């Protein structure tokens, strides 16, 4: 017994269904020969496969998303007396009816969407693991590194970028603590310093202190302390020679778009060289 799987992707779904069905027929399960015809993207290929199926008296199982290709398999199989089973067509038709929109008819989307999803999950986990300078080893593995004083939106920015599938590590800068050595070893093109207006930062920090039940007169929120931290910040980023972005009146999304644009440009330039 021969079974031909015709797919516009890798044919895994068709083979799994074929084996599941064959398992109900113990006498032929181990004798049946399953052959995949993958990444089929032309009507000419379908003609050749149907002709071959006829000569082998094979059953065709097809998982195609383009209407013209499905129609071609059905028509040629009927003309040739070949049994053909459309796995995707009836399901897609039902989905179109319930969802109320037409299918895109683009092959390979499942694998692409799955890869995109898992890349996003990996990036989010990376951002959590290497948030707030917890492990400086992450700086060498990151796609993007953010540095800045406290309350410059490093963490929310890291998470936003992670949802765009960028692996992000961030490092808080304080005068009393030397930055990790890894910060000076990374490519400056992937590092971004986040700076903010002292008065704006003073207001943000005072509100933060109130929110956690502390006095807004604490040293953390004093202009003198903020200026000291910003001076230290400028000293560090000048050594790194990285891009500095003023986040004073910018939403996280706006800052993220600037970073992504600059990072993509630097990667393109790197590829050209």
Coordinates of C-alpha atoms in Angstrom, one line a residue:
X1 CA 0.0 0.0 0.0
X2 CA 1.4 3.4 -1.0
X3 CA 0.3 6.7 0.5
X4 CA 1.5 10.0 -1.0
X5 CA 1.5 13.1 1.2
X6 CA 1.3 16.4 -0.8
X7 CA 2.2 19.5 1.3
X8 CA 3.1 23.1 0.7
X9 CA 5.1 22.9 3.9
X10 CA 6.9 19.9 5.4
X11 CA 4.1 17.4 5.3
X12 CA 4.3 16.4 9.0
X13 CA 0.5 16.8 9.6
X14 CA -0.5 14.6 6.7
X15 CA 1.9 11.9 7.7
X16 CA 0.8 11.9 11.3
X17 CA -2.9 11.6 10.2
X18 CA -2.0 8.8 7.8
X19 CA -0.2 6.9 10.5
X20 CA -3.0 7.4 13.0
X21 CA -5.5 6.1 10.5
X22 CA -3.3 3.2 9.4
X23 CA -2.9 2.1 13.1
X24 CA -6.5 0.9 12.9
X25 CA -5.5 -1.6 10.3
X26 CA -2.8 -3.8 11.9
X27 CA -2.4 -6.0 8.9
X28 CA -1.0 -3.2 6.7
X29 CA 0.4 -0.7 9.3
X30 CA 4.0 -1.9 9.0
X31 CA 3.8 -2.7 5.3
X32 CA 2.4 0.6 4.1
X33 CA 4.9 3.0 2.4
X34 CA 4.4 6.7 3.1
X35 CA 6.1 9.2 0.9
X36 CA 6.1 12.9 1.5
X37 CA 6.1 15.5 -1.4
X38 CA 7.0 18.7 0.5
X39 CA 7.1 22.4 -0.3
X40 CA 4.9 21.9 -3.4
X41 CA 4.3 25.3 -5.0
X42 CA 3.3 24.7 -8.6
X43 CA 0.5 23.0 -10.5
X44 CA 3.1 21.2 -12.7
X45 CA 4.4 19.4 -9.6
X46 CA 0.9 18.3 -8.7
X47 CA 0.4 16.8 -12.2
X48 CA 3.6 14.8 -11.9
X49 CA 2.7 13.5 -8.4
X50 CA -0.9 12.4 -9.4
X51 CA 0.6 10.6 -12.5
X52 CA 3.0 8.8 -10.2
X53 CA 0.3 8.0 -7.7
X54 CA -1.8 6.4 -10.4
X55 CA 1.1 4.2 -11.4
X56 CA 1.6 3.1 -7.8
X57 CA -2.1 2.9 -7.1
X58 CA -1.4 5.2 -4.2
X59 CA -3.8 7.1 -2.0
X60 CA -3.1 10.9 -1.9
X61 CA -3.4 12.9 1.3
X62 CA -2.9 16.6 0.8
X63 CA -2.5 19.5 3.2
X64 CA -2.5 22.5 0.9
X65 CA -3.8 26.0 1.7
X66 CA -4.1 27.5 -1.8
X67 CA -7.5 27.0 -3.4
X68 CA -6.0 26.6 -7.0
X69 CA -3.7 23.8 -5.8
X70 CA -6.4 22.0 -3.8
X71 CA -8.7 22.1 -6.8
X72 CA -5.9 20.8 -9.1
X73 CA -5.3 17.8 -6.9
X74 CA -9.0 17.0 -6.6
X75 CA -9.6 17.4 -10.4
X76 CA -6.6 15.4 -11.6
X77 CA -7.1 12.7 -9.0
X78 CA -10.7 12.2 -10.1
X79 CA -9.7 12.1 -13.8
X80 CA -7.0 9.5 -13.0
X81 CA -9.0 7.4 -10.7
X82 CA -6.8 8.1 -7.7
X83 CA -8.2 8.3 -4.2
X84 CA -7.4 11.7 -2.7
X85 CA -8.2 13.2 0.7
X86 CA -8.2 16.9 1.5
X87 CA -7.2 17.3 5.1
X88 CA -7.1 21.1 5.3
X89 CA -9.8 22.3 3.0
X90 CA -12.9 21.3 5.0
X91 CA -11.4 22.7 8.3
X92 CA -10.4 26.0 6.7
X93 CA -13.9 26.4 5.1
X94 CA -15.6 25.9 8.5
X95 CA -13.2 28.3 10.1
X96 CA -13.9 31.0 7.5
X97 CA -17.6 30.6 8.1
X98 CA -17.3 30.9 11.9
X99 CA -14.5 33.6 12.0
X100 CA -16.1 35.6 9.2
X101 CA -12.9 36.3 7.2
X102 CA -11.0 34.6 4.3
X103 CA -8.0 32.4 5.0
X104 CA -4.6 34.0 3.9
X105 CA -3.7 30.9 1.9
X106 CA -0.1 31.3 2.8
X107 CA 1.9 28.1 3.3
X108 CA 4.1 27.4 6.4
X109 CA 2.4 29.9 8.7
X110 CA 2.1 27.4 11.6
X111 CA 5.8 26.9 11.9
X112 CA 6.5 30.6 11.4
X113 CA 3.9 31.6 14.1
X114 CA 5.2 29.0 16.5
X115 CA 8.8 30.1 16.0
X116 CA 7.8 33.7 16.6
X117 CA 5.9 32.8 19.7
X118 CA 8.8 30.8 21.3
X119 CA 11.3 33.5 20.3
X120 CA 9.1 36.0 22.2
X121 CA 8.9 33.8 25.3
X122 CA 12.6 33.2 25.3
X123 CA 13.3 37.0 25.0
X124 CA 10.8 37.7 27.9
X125 CA 12.5 35.1 30.1
X126 CA 15.9 36.6 29.2
X127 CA 14.8 40.1 30.2
X128 CA 13.5 38.9 33.6
X129 CA 16.7 36.9 34.2
X130 CA 19.0 39.8 33.4
X131 CA 16.9 42.6 34.8
X132 CA 18.5 45.3 37.1
X133 CA 22.1 44.0 36.6
X134 CA 21.4 40.7 38.4
X135 CA 23.9 38.7 36.3
X136 CA 26.4 40.7 34.2
X137 CA 27.1 37.6 32.1
X138 CA 23.8 38.4 30.3
X139 CA 25.3 41.6 28.9
X140 CA 27.5 39.5 26.5
X141 CA 24.5 37.5 25.3
X142 CA 22.0 40.3 25.0
X143 CA 20.9 41.9 21.7
X144 CA 20.3 45.2 23.5
X145 CA 21.8 46.6 26.8
X146 CA 20.1 49.4 28.6
X147 CA 22.0 51.5 31.2
X148 CA 20.6 54.4 33.4
X149 CA 19.9 55.6 36.8
X150 CA 17.0 54.4 38.9
X151 CA 13.5 55.2 37.5
X152 CA 14.4 55.8 33.9
X153 CA 12.0 53.0 32.7
X154 CA 14.7 50.4 32.1
X155 CA 12.6 47.4 33.2
X156 CA 9.3 48.3 31.3
X157 CA 11.4 49.1 28.3
X158 CA 13.2 45.8 28.6
X159 CA 9.9 44.0 28.7
X160 CA 8.5 45.9 25.8
X161 CA 11.5 45.2 23.6
X162 CA 11.4 41.5 24.7
X163 CA 7.8 41.3 23.3
X164 CA 9.4 42.4 20.0
X165 CA 11.7 39.4 20.4
X166 CA 14.9 41.3 21.4
X167 CA 17.0 39.9 24.2
X168 CA 17.5 42.8 26.6
X169 CA 19.7 43.2 29.7
X170 CA 19.7 46.3 31.8
X171 CA 22.1 47.8 34.3
X172 CA 21.3 50.4 37.0
X173 CA 24.1 53.0 37.5
X174 CA 24.8 54.3 41.0
X175 CA 28.0 56.2 42.0
X176 CA 28.8 53.9 44.9
X177 CA 28.9 50.7 42.7
X178 CA 31.4 50.1 39.8
X179 CA 29.6 49.0 36.7
X180 CA 30.4 45.3 35.7
X181 CA 33.4 44.8 33.5
X182 CA 31.3 43.2 30.8
X183 CA 29.7 46.6 30.2
X184 CA 32.9 47.8 28.7
X185 CA 33.4 44.7 26.6
X186 CA 30.2 44.7 24.6
X187 CA 29.7 46.3 21.2
X188 CA 28.7 50.0 21.9
X189 CA 26.2 49.8 19.1
X190 CA 24.0 47.5 21.2
X191 CA 24.2 49.6 24.3
X192 CA 21.8 52.5 25.0
X193 CA 22.0 55.0 27.9
X194 CA 18.7 56.4 29.2
X195 CA 18.9 59.9 30.6
X196 CA 16.2 62.1 32.1
X197 CA 15.7 65.7 33.2
X198 CA 16.7 66.1 36.9
X199 CA 13.5 67.9 37.8
X200 CA 11.3 65.3 36.1
X201 CA 13.3 62.5 37.9
X202 CA 12.9 64.3 41.2
X203 CA 9.1 64.3 40.7
X204 CA 9.0 60.6 39.7
X205 CA 11.1 59.5 42.7
X206 CA 9.1 61.6 45.1
X207 CA 5.9 59.9 43.9
X208 CA 7.6 56.5 44.1
X209 CA 8.6 57.1 47.8
X210 CA 5.0 58.2 48.7
X211 CA 3.6 55.1 47.0
X212 CA 5.6 52.8 49.2
X213 CA 4.9 54.8 52.3
X214 CA 8.2 56.6 52.7
X215 CA 9.0 60.3 53.1
X216 CA 9.5 62.1 49.8
X217 CA 12.3 64.0 51.5
X218 CA 14.6 61.0 51.4
X219 CA 18.0 61.4 49.9
X220 CA 16.9 59.2 46.9
X221 CA 14.7 62.0 45.7
X222 CA 16.9 65.0 46.4
X223 CA 18.0 67.1 43.4
X224 CA 21.6 67.0 44.7
X225 CA 21.7 63.2 44.8
X226 CA 20.0 62.9 41.4
X227 CA 22.6 65.3 39.8
X228 CA 25.4 63.2 41.4
X229 CA 23.9 60.0 39.8
X230 CA 23.5 61.7 36.4
X231 CA 27.1 62.9 36.5
X232 CA 28.2 59.3 37.2
X233 CA 25.9 58.1 34.3
X234 CA 27.5 60.5 31.8
X235 CA 30.9 59.4 33.0
X236 CA 30.1 55.7 32.4
X237 CA 28.4 56.2 29.0
X238 CA 31.2 58.3 27.7
X239 CA 33.6 55.4 28.4
X240 CA 31.3 53.0 26.7
X241 CA 30.7 55.4 23.8
X242 CA 27.1 54.3 23.4
X243 CA 24.0 56.1 22.2
X244 CA 22.2 58.2 24.8
X245 CA 18.4 58.7 24.6
X246 CA 16.6 61.3 26.6
X247 CA 13.4 59.7 28.0
X248 CA 12.1 62.7 29.8
X249 CA 8.9 63.2 27.8
X250 CA 8.9 60.0 25.9
X251 CA 6.5 57.0 26.3
X252 CA 8.1 53.6 26.5
X253 CA 6.8 52.7 23.1
X254 CA 8.5 55.7 21.5
X255 CA 11.8 55.0 23.2
X256 CA 11.6 51.4 22.1
X257 CA 11.0 52.3 18.5
X258 CA 14.1 54.6 18.5
X259 CA 16.2 51.8 19.9
X260 CA 14.9 49.2 17.5
X261 CA 15.5 51.5 14.5
X262 CA 19.0 52.3 15.6
X263 CA 19.8 48.6 16.4
X264 CA 18.5 47.4 13.1
X265 CA 20.6 50.0 11.3
X266 CA 23.7 49.0 13.1
X267 CA 23.1 45.3 12.3
X268 CA 22.6 46.1 8.6
X269 CA 25.8 48.1 8.6
X270 CA 27.6 45.2 10.3
X271 CA 26.3 42.7 7.7
X272 CA 27.5 44.9 4.8
X273 CA 31.0 45.1 6.2

